[in-house]
Amino acid sequence: MSFPAYTLVITYYMAALGLSAASLVESMEAPFVVAAGAVAAVSLFFNLKKRRAIPALVWNILAAAVFAFFVIDYLSISESLIVSASRFLTVLLALKLFDLNKTRDYLTAYSLVFFQILAAAASTVSPVFLLILSLFVIGGIWAMMILNMKKDYQENSGREVEIPTVVFGMPFFFSIIIISIFSIIITFALFFIIPRMGVGFFERKTVNAIKVTGFSDQVDLGAIGPVKQDSTIVMRVAVKDKEAGKRLIYFRGNTLDKYDGSSWRKTARGQKLLRKGPDGIFSLGLSYGELVEQSILLEPLDTGVLFAASYPVYIEGAFPAIYADPTGSISLPSPPYSRIEYKAWSSTSPLKRETSGPEYSDASYLDGSQEGRRIKSLAYELTKGIAGAEEKARALEAYLKTNFAYSLNPKRKEGLSPIEDFLFDSKEGYCEHYAASMALMLRASGVQSRIVTGFIQGEWNSLGNYTIVRQQDAHTWVEAYMEGRGWLALDPTPAAGVTPYRPSSLSLYLDLMRFRWNRYIIQFSSSDQRKIAQSMDRNASGLFKELRTRLKGAAERIGFDYALYLLAAMALAAVLIFLWQRSADGKPVKTPPYYLEMLKLLRWKGVSKRPDETPGEFALRTKNPMVGELTDVYHAERYGGKALKESDLAAVKKYLEELRKSWKRASGS
Amino acid sequence: MNLRPAISVPLPWLIILFGKLSGRKRGQAKDFRRRPLFRLPRSLTITREGKWFIAVLFFIGIAAINTGNNLLYLVVATLLALIIISGIMSESTLRGVRVARTLPRYVYKGAPVIVRLCVKNHKKFFPSFSFTVREIAGGGVSAGAAYTLKLGPLEETVRTSRYTFTKRGVNEFHGLKVSTRFPFGLFIKGKEELIKDEVVVYPAVRPVKHSIAGGGHPSSGLMVHSGKGGGTELYALRDYTLQDDSRYIHWRSSARNLKLLYKEFEKESERKAYVVFDNFGTDDENAFEDAVDEAASLANYYIEAGFAVGLKTLDLEIYPKPGPGHLMRILHTLALINQADVRGRPSAKVISQS
């Protein structure tokens, strides 16, 4: 393969990576990327047919036009610098592929691909980015090496000379793959080492936040129903205790207490702004029962609610403050619009020890409407003769579980409210109907109650030991107040219903990869680095302690208290020997060192050999017999080809000593 | 002032340690095979592309810190990894590469000569790519670089380089520098091979414009022959007689002619010429050098014309002799000649005798 063909292959490989990176940018339309790909394909045909190059003037005009479009795009179309820049780079790349003549053109194309990847890095969180970056490393190393070698070769051999491609055979390509793998390993090592500042001032916000319903302070009846068929992942919850993770059922979101016939609202007061404690953890209340630790990776949602298994007691996360109310609902001051990770510790106790309030017994709707009177009557019938609050609650729960059907699209009769229709006509509905009905009937029976919105169950991914919670897992349940004990969670919704989404093993595996990617790459933070450093410190301390114990044992055995000093002395000696060895190169020289030493010695004494003097003439001039002897040895070795023996070297040493001494005697020193 | 005795008397171990560190034993001459200990083994220069690379790396790093975006940190880590890889691969290319220089026997000032550079890769498994060997810059010589695209493991190659010496006299070579931009062209890494050598650069020999009286220019073919005698140049062949020295039988011609033939030699040239070079001291270096070149050119011209040429300067005298060997002696003397202590205008002329 000729060199131009070689570079063409690499260039189109890189261009494909650039287009793939562009497709990862948020809000980048697929048709745009496909069109750019088609243009690139046309340019390949153009290059293979070796058409005439685009004149520089045409290229410059096109580039200017593309830049103008970029400005318009940024100011009025996308209004996003990343998106408009990515489009600009894509168009430039597609045009550049028609103008590949000199080495500089290829380098420009590769640079455009690099900046496309950079734009994708600023925008995406997809794990596909890692694949693209890795392939770019391979292509980049390959391209830089061959272009650099071509440049060196042509600079030294002549501009028109084609570099022989026999150098770039299969062994060369395989070595590039190995080098690339090594480079990627070093990349990851550096990624984990580079210190994180712990703060990002201009953090990336996604424009594609998931719209969730049911977690605002007012929820209309029927709002949750449509999302029950949406399999979009909302969060992933990893639990240390695997068995506890499998048991976790309810993820608390918000609590609502006032019903007006068509919606529930939150009227309870008591929400407070919490700051972190000295240990960096938000404390929500008294801790009781066994606590389960969860690591929650929450997708970008359009709500600031933080979910955790009921009832959360502690929260840890990279946010300065959170809102918490006495019911156990927690939220951020504003929606983050980005993926966030936090930890929660939740109590597994079925009862939440919390005082009640008058809003939870508000039965004004029941008193003021015909529907309310019917509900009161039904509640009376169901709890007639039952004394305790918990018994009443269980009776109502059992009634709803066994006498109604689960349906995401219940039949509605005209003229009836959703709850009235559910309880008295259709007798079918989903969690909202069940929970709302039970909460109203509890209040009608004199038991304080409220509804809680959140998520239920999720799907256990055994490959990664975490729970996947999707939109379809949104749920509503009831909490009833037990006097003197606290709030009891009740769920009147029957288990039978719509078949849940069950992905394949491959899908679970891919989700695990995505989870690991998000957890260890996207969400990697300074606290993770601290943990790694602490872990390494613990391991190293253990190792040093073991080493110290063994050394001490050895020192005691040999009865020599200075074993460590001996070790240090040996290490110093090893360093000196290493330095000594490094300074020796063993390269032969023409002028023997003893002759140079003699000249230097005489120079110190003010006698210098002139350049026009032969060694013999110089020796005669000095009138020193030692100089004469040394000169004779020098002549024999340098010009006579005589190899000096040990005895000759000893004689040389003696002559130098004599010369030194005789000069001292002569100078009186 | 020699401080060594002062140091060695109270603290002999200190001088021993000092000698060890500087690579010298007590009483031993400095071994030029040993590299100075605290000299950096490699030189590193950032190319223009390397500066751009580092600038981009810097700005992406700033962006990563500002945004806290871990994918930007990943890109920064990738670029840093490429720099590390570049260092490792360039070191792999330089390591184990040894060079040796072969100088031509006779070198003249201003005349380019071809120097052979023998390059060997001593590594057993790894090749060396895209490196150049260049003379370490010193005064008096300009040398080209010798480039090698690929040198396999344990392979050896010979490259040539054009050297031009601008100063006559003893020209010392300190070593050769092996440098490479491999693999990415971001940095130029080099290592110095300390290979000392020296060469005597003869003065420039230029064409002489004047002609010899009675002889013409050597190339004109009008040279006067001096007749047979005891010289070394073949004059004629004749039949061998018993009185002749059998060492001078021309055996080849004898075999061809089937009879013994004896070599008769030309008489030693009776034409003598002295190149008189007045090496007066002067502030005008160029004038002195021009005079040296003139003297060399004259010597060369007359030797080629068959003269026995001698040299006279203010300091020395070389008696006339013919032949190229004697010319080299004269040129060697002129290569090393210095200005005399007496001030004046240096000049060169010829006094010929026939």
Short mmCIF file of C-alpha atoms in Angstrom, two decimals, chain A residues 33-324:
data_model
loop_
_atom_site.label_atom_id
_atom_site.label_comp_id
_atom_site.label_asym_id
_atom_site.label_seq_id
_atom_site.Cartn_x
_atom_site.Cartn_y
_atom_site.Cartn_z
CA VAL A 33 -24.76 13.61 11.41
CA VAL A 34 -25.99 11.25 8.69
CA ALA A 35 -25.77 14.05 6.10
CA ALA A 36 -22.21 14.83 7.20
CA GLY A 37 -21.38 11.16 6.87
CA ALA A 38 -22.76 11.12 3.34
CA VAL A 39 -20.62 14.12 2.42
CA ALA A 40 -17.59 12.34 3.86
CA ALA A 41 -18.38 9.29 1.73
CA VAL A 42 -18.52 11.48 -1.38
CA SER A 43 -15.16 12.97 -0.45
CA LEU A 44 -13.70 9.47 -0.25
CA PHE A 45 -14.77 8.88 -3.85
CA PHE A 46 -13.26 12.25 -4.71
CA ASN A 47 -9.93 11.37 -3.10
CA LEU A 48 -9.76 7.91 -4.63
CA LYS A 49 -10.29 9.34 -8.08
CA LYS A 50 -7.57 11.91 -7.40
CA ARG A 51 -9.57 14.89 -8.53
CA ARG A 52 -8.03 18.29 -8.66
CA ALA A 53 -7.56 19.91 -5.30
CA ILE A 54 -9.89 22.65 -4.09
CA PRO A 55 -8.21 25.99 -4.58
CA ALA A 56 -7.18 27.67 -1.36
CA LEU A 57 -9.42 30.65 -2.05
CA VAL A 58 -12.51 28.47 -2.40
CA TRP A 59 -11.63 26.64 0.77
CA ASN A 60 -11.21 29.89 2.68
CA ILE A 61 -14.55 31.23 1.44
CA LEU A 62 -16.29 28.03 2.45
CA ALA A 63 -14.66 28.12 5.88
CA ALA A 64 -15.77 31.71 6.37
CA ALA A 65 -19.34 30.80 5.35
CA VAL A 66 -19.37 27.90 7.79
CA PHE A 67 -18.12 30.18 10.54
CA ALA A 68 -20.89 32.66 9.80
CA PHE A 69 -23.41 29.85 10.04
CA PHE A 70 -21.87 28.83 13.37
CA VAL A 71 -22.43 32.31 14.75
CA ILE A 72 -26.06 32.35 13.58
CA ASP A 73 -26.57 28.85 14.97
CA TYR A 74 -25.19 29.84 18.37
CA LEU A 75 -27.10 33.10 18.59
CA SER A 76 -30.49 32.03 17.37
CA ILE A 77 -30.89 28.35 16.54
CA SER A 78 -29.34 26.07 19.14
CA GLU A 79 -28.35 28.83 21.58
CA SER A 80 -25.80 26.39 22.93
CA LEU A 81 -22.08 26.89 22.42
CA ILE A 82 -21.30 23.18 22.56
CA VAL A 83 -23.97 22.21 20.04
CA SER A 84 -23.18 24.98 17.56
CA ALA A 85 -19.42 24.42 17.92
CA SER A 86 -19.89 20.72 17.34
CA ARG A 87 -21.90 21.39 14.18
CA PHE A 88 -19.27 23.84 13.01
CA LEU A 89 -16.49 21.32 13.52
CA THR A 90 -18.46 18.60 11.74
CA VAL A 91 -19.07 20.72 8.66
CA LEU A 92 -15.44 21.85 8.60
CA LEU A 93 -14.28 18.26 8.81
CA ALA A 94 -16.56 17.21 5.99
CA LEU A 95 -15.16 20.02 3.81
CA LYS A 96 -11.59 19.33 4.82
CA LEU A 97 -11.89 15.77 3.57
CA PHE A 98 -12.06 17.23 0.06
CA ASP A 99 -8.81 19.10 0.58
CA LEU A 100 -6.22 16.54 1.63
CA ASN A 101 -2.97 17.34 -0.15
CA LYS A 102 -0.23 18.21 2.27
CA THR A 103 0.70 16.81 5.65
CA ARG A 104 -0.72 19.98 7.21
CA ASP A 105 -4.16 19.15 5.78
CA TYR A 106 -4.16 15.75 7.41
CA LEU A 107 -3.08 17.23 10.72
CA THR A 108 -5.88 19.80 10.48
CA ALA A 109 -8.41 17.02 9.92
CA TYR A 110 -7.12 15.10 12.94
CA SER A 111 -7.25 18.25 15.05
CA LEU A 112 -10.88 18.79 14.05
CA VAL A 113 -11.67 15.24 15.14
CA PHE A 114 -9.96 15.87 18.47
CA PHE A 115 -12.04 18.98 19.09
CA GLN A 116 -15.19 17.09 18.19
CA ILE A 117 -14.29 14.56 20.85
CA LEU A 118 -13.66 17.41 23.25
CA ALA A 119 -17.11 18.85 22.52
CA ALA A 120 -18.64 15.44 23.16
CA ALA A 121 -16.76 15.23 26.48
CA ALA A 122 -18.31 18.52 27.53
CA SER A 123 -21.79 17.33 26.66
CA THR A 124 -22.30 13.61 26.99
CA VAL A 125 -22.16 11.07 29.78
CA SER A 126 -22.55 8.07 27.51
CA PRO A 127 -20.09 5.18 28.00
CA VAL A 128 -19.73 5.06 24.20
CA PHE A 129 -17.46 8.08 24.67
CA LEU A 130 -14.83 5.83 26.23
CA LEU A 131 -14.89 3.57 23.18
CA ILE A 132 -14.52 6.53 20.84
CA LEU A 133 -11.69 7.99 22.90
CA SER A 134 -9.86 4.66 22.98
CA LEU A 135 -10.17 4.24 19.21
CA PHE A 136 -9.00 7.83 18.80
CA VAL A 137 -5.92 7.06 20.87
CA ILE A 138 -5.08 4.19 18.51
CA GLY A 139 -5.68 6.29 15.42
CA GLY A 140 -3.93 9.32 16.85
CA ILE A 141 -0.79 7.41 17.79
CA TRP A 142 -0.75 5.73 14.41
CA ALA A 143 -1.22 8.98 12.50
CA MET A 144 1.25 11.05 14.52
CA MET A 145 3.94 8.41 14.22
CA ILE A 146 3.78 7.91 10.49
CA LEU A 147 3.39 11.60 9.66
CA ASN A 148 6.30 12.50 11.91
CA MET A 149 8.48 9.83 10.32
CA LYS A 150 7.45 11.01 6.88
CA LYS A 151 8.39 14.58 7.79
CA ASP A 152 11.78 13.54 9.15
CA TYR A 153 12.46 11.32 6.16
CA GLN A 154 11.62 13.98 3.62
CA GLU A 155 13.54 16.68 5.45
CA ASN A 156 16.65 14.55 5.36
CA SER A 157 16.23 12.88 2.01
CA GLY A 158 14.59 15.48 -0.17
CA ARG A 159 11.07 16.75 -0.41
CA GLU A 160 9.95 14.65 -3.35
CA VAL A 161 11.10 11.34 -2.00
CA GLU A 162 8.29 8.97 -0.98
CA ILE A 163 8.85 7.26 2.33
CA PRO A 164 9.17 3.47 1.95
CA THR A 165 6.03 1.89 3.41
CA VAL A 166 7.80 -1.40 4.07
CA VAL A 167 8.55 0.09 7.50
CA PHE A 168 4.82 0.24 8.30
CA GLY A 169 4.03 -3.43 8.00
CA MET A 170 1.91 -5.61 10.29
CA PRO A 171 4.51 -5.72 13.10
CA PHE A 172 4.44 -1.93 13.16
CA PHE A 173 0.65 -1.91 13.35
CA PHE A 174 0.60 -4.48 16.14
CA SER A 175 3.15 -2.52 18.08
CA ILE A 176 0.89 0.53 17.77
CA ILE A 177 -1.99 -1.49 19.25
CA ILE A 178 0.21 -2.51 22.17
CA ILE A 179 1.40 1.03 22.68
CA SER A 180 -2.21 2.25 22.58
CA ILE A 181 -3.28 -0.29 25.19
CA PHE A 182 -0.41 0.80 27.38
CA SER A 183 -1.39 4.41 26.83
CA ILE A 184 -4.98 3.71 27.86
CA ILE A 185 -3.78 1.99 31.04
CA ILE A 186 -1.65 5.02 31.89
CA THR A 187 -4.64 7.23 31.07
CA PHE A 188 -6.80 5.51 33.65
CA ALA A 189 -4.04 5.58 36.24
CA LEU A 190 -3.62 9.32 35.72
CA PHE A 191 -7.38 9.84 35.70
CA PHE A 192 -7.66 8.44 39.19
CA ILE A 193 -4.57 10.26 40.41
CA ILE A 194 -5.20 13.78 39.07
CA PRO A 195 -6.56 15.64 42.09
CA ARG A 196 -10.14 16.80 41.93
CA MET A 197 -10.86 20.23 43.24
CA GLY A 198 -14.11 19.08 44.80
CA VAL A 199 -16.08 21.82 43.08
CA GLY A 200 -17.11 22.63 39.57
CA PHE A 201 -18.08 26.19 38.88
CA PHE A 202 -19.66 25.70 35.47
CA GLU A 203 -21.01 22.22 35.78
CA ARG A 204 -22.66 20.60 32.83
CA LYS A 205 -26.47 20.73 32.91
CA THR A 206 -28.46 18.44 30.73
CA VAL A 207 -31.29 19.69 28.61
CA ASN A 208 -32.83 16.25 28.56
CA ALA A 209 -34.01 15.95 32.16
CA ILE A 210 -36.52 13.17 32.80
CA LYS A 211 -39.98 14.49 33.48
CA VAL A 212 -41.32 12.81 36.54
CA THR A 213 -44.78 13.32 38.01
CA GLY A 214 -46.17 12.95 41.47
CA PHE A 215 -43.44 14.73 43.38
CA SER A 216 -44.55 18.29 43.42
CA ASP A 217 -46.58 19.81 46.26
CA GLN A 218 -49.76 19.27 44.27
CA VAL A 219 -50.52 16.11 42.36
CA ASP A 220 -53.63 15.60 40.29
CA LEU A 221 -55.30 12.29 40.47
CA GLY A 222 -54.35 10.31 37.39
CA ALA A 223 -50.97 11.98 36.94
CA ILE A 224 -48.99 8.87 37.82
CA GLY A 225 -50.95 6.53 35.57
CA PRO A 226 -49.31 7.45 32.23
CA VAL A 227 -45.77 6.92 33.52
CA LYS A 228 -46.53 3.40 34.65
CA GLN A 229 -45.72 2.19 31.16
CA ASP A 230 -42.49 4.13 30.85
CA SER A 231 -39.34 2.04 31.36
CA THR A 232 -37.00 5.04 31.58
CA ILE A 233 -34.54 4.54 34.38
CA VAL A 234 -34.94 7.06 37.17
CA MET A 235 -32.27 5.87 39.56
CA ARG A 236 -30.01 3.02 40.51
CA VAL A 237 -29.66 2.05 44.14
CA ALA A 238 -26.67 0.03 45.29
CA VAL A 239 -26.88 -1.47 48.74
CA LYS A 240 -23.98 -2.96 50.68
CA ASP A 241 -26.17 -5.55 52.31
CA LYS A 242 -27.30 -7.66 49.35
CA GLU A 243 -30.21 -9.23 51.17
CA ALA A 244 -31.40 -5.87 52.46
CA GLY A 245 -31.10 -4.57 48.91
CA LYS A 246 -33.41 -7.26 47.68
CA ARG A 247 -35.90 -6.42 50.42
CA LEU A 248 -36.03 -2.69 49.85
CA ILE A 249 -39.45 -1.90 48.52
CA TYR A 250 -40.49 1.68 49.02
CA PHE A 251 -38.46 4.69 47.97
CA ARG A 252 -39.97 7.74 49.58
CA GLY A 253 -40.50 10.90 47.55
CA ASN A 254 -43.15 13.32 48.84
CA THR A 255 -46.06 13.31 51.27
CA LEU A 256 -49.44 14.93 50.57
CA ASP A 257 -52.21 15.57 53.04
CA LYS A 258 -55.14 17.57 51.65
CA TYR A 259 -57.67 16.25 49.13
CA ASP A 260 -60.00 18.52 47.23
CA GLY A 261 -61.83 16.05 45.04
CA SER A 262 -59.38 15.93 42.14
CA SER A 263 -55.92 16.44 43.57
CA TRP A 264 -53.81 16.05 46.68
CA ARG A 265 -51.78 18.88 48.10
CA LYS A 266 -49.13 19.30 50.72
CA THR A 267 -50.17 21.71 53.43
CA ALA A 268 -48.11 20.44 56.34
CA ARG A 269 -45.54 22.91 57.55
CA GLY A 270 -42.25 22.29 59.22
CA GLN A 271 -39.88 22.09 56.26
CA LYS A 272 -36.39 23.13 57.31
CA LEU A 273 -33.16 23.89 55.53
CA LEU A 274 -30.51 21.51 56.76
CA ARG A 275 -26.75 21.97 56.60
CA LYS A 276 -24.11 19.31 56.81
CA GLY A 277 -22.74 18.28 60.15
CA PRO A 278 -19.04 18.31 60.96
CA ASP A 279 -18.82 14.83 59.45
CA GLY A 280 -20.30 16.05 56.16
CA ILE A 281 -23.61 14.24 56.70
CA PHE A 282 -27.13 15.62 56.89
CA SER A 283 -29.01 14.28 59.89
CA LEU A 284 -32.77 14.05 59.43
CA GLY A 285 -33.88 12.85 62.80
CA LEU A 286 -33.63 10.18 65.40
CA SER A 287 -32.04 6.98 64.29
CA TYR A 288 -33.88 3.83 65.31
CA GLY A 289 -33.79 0.26 64.20
CA GLU A 290 -31.30 -1.18 61.80
CA LEU A 291 -29.94 1.23 59.23
CA VAL A 292 -29.41 0.26 55.58
CA GLU A 293 -26.81 2.15 53.60
CA GLN A 294 -27.70 2.96 49.99
CA SER A 295 -25.67 4.57 47.22
CA ILE A 296 -28.12 6.25 44.92
CA LEU A 297 -27.31 7.41 41.42
CA LEU A 298 -30.17 9.64 40.38
CA GLU A 299 -30.71 10.46 36.72
CA PRO A 300 -31.28 14.09 35.75
CA LEU A 301 -34.87 14.78 36.85
CA ASP A 302 -36.98 17.86 36.63
CA THR A 303 -37.59 17.75 40.37
CA GLY A 304 -35.35 18.47 43.32
CA VAL A 305 -36.76 15.59 45.39
CA LEU A 306 -34.17 13.17 46.75
CA PHE A 307 -35.38 9.61 46.99
CA ALA A 308 -34.35 7.11 49.57
CA ALA A 309 -35.74 3.96 51.10
CA SER A 310 -38.32 4.75 53.72
CA TYR A 311 -37.50 6.14 56.28
CA PRO A 312 -34.23 8.06 55.56
CA VAL A 313 -32.24 9.08 58.62
CA TYR A 314 -28.96 10.38 57.18
CA ILE A 315 -28.01 11.78 53.80
CA GLU A 316 -24.53 12.37 52.39
CA GLY A 317 -23.92 14.16 49.12
CA ALA A 318 -22.09 16.89 47.29
CA PHE A 319 -24.71 19.55 47.94
CA PRO A 320 -24.38 22.35 50.43
CA ALA A 321 -27.91 22.15 51.86
CA ILE A 322 -31.15 20.21 51.61
CA TYR A 323 -34.75 20.76 52.63
CA ALA A 324 -36.31 18.22 54.97
#
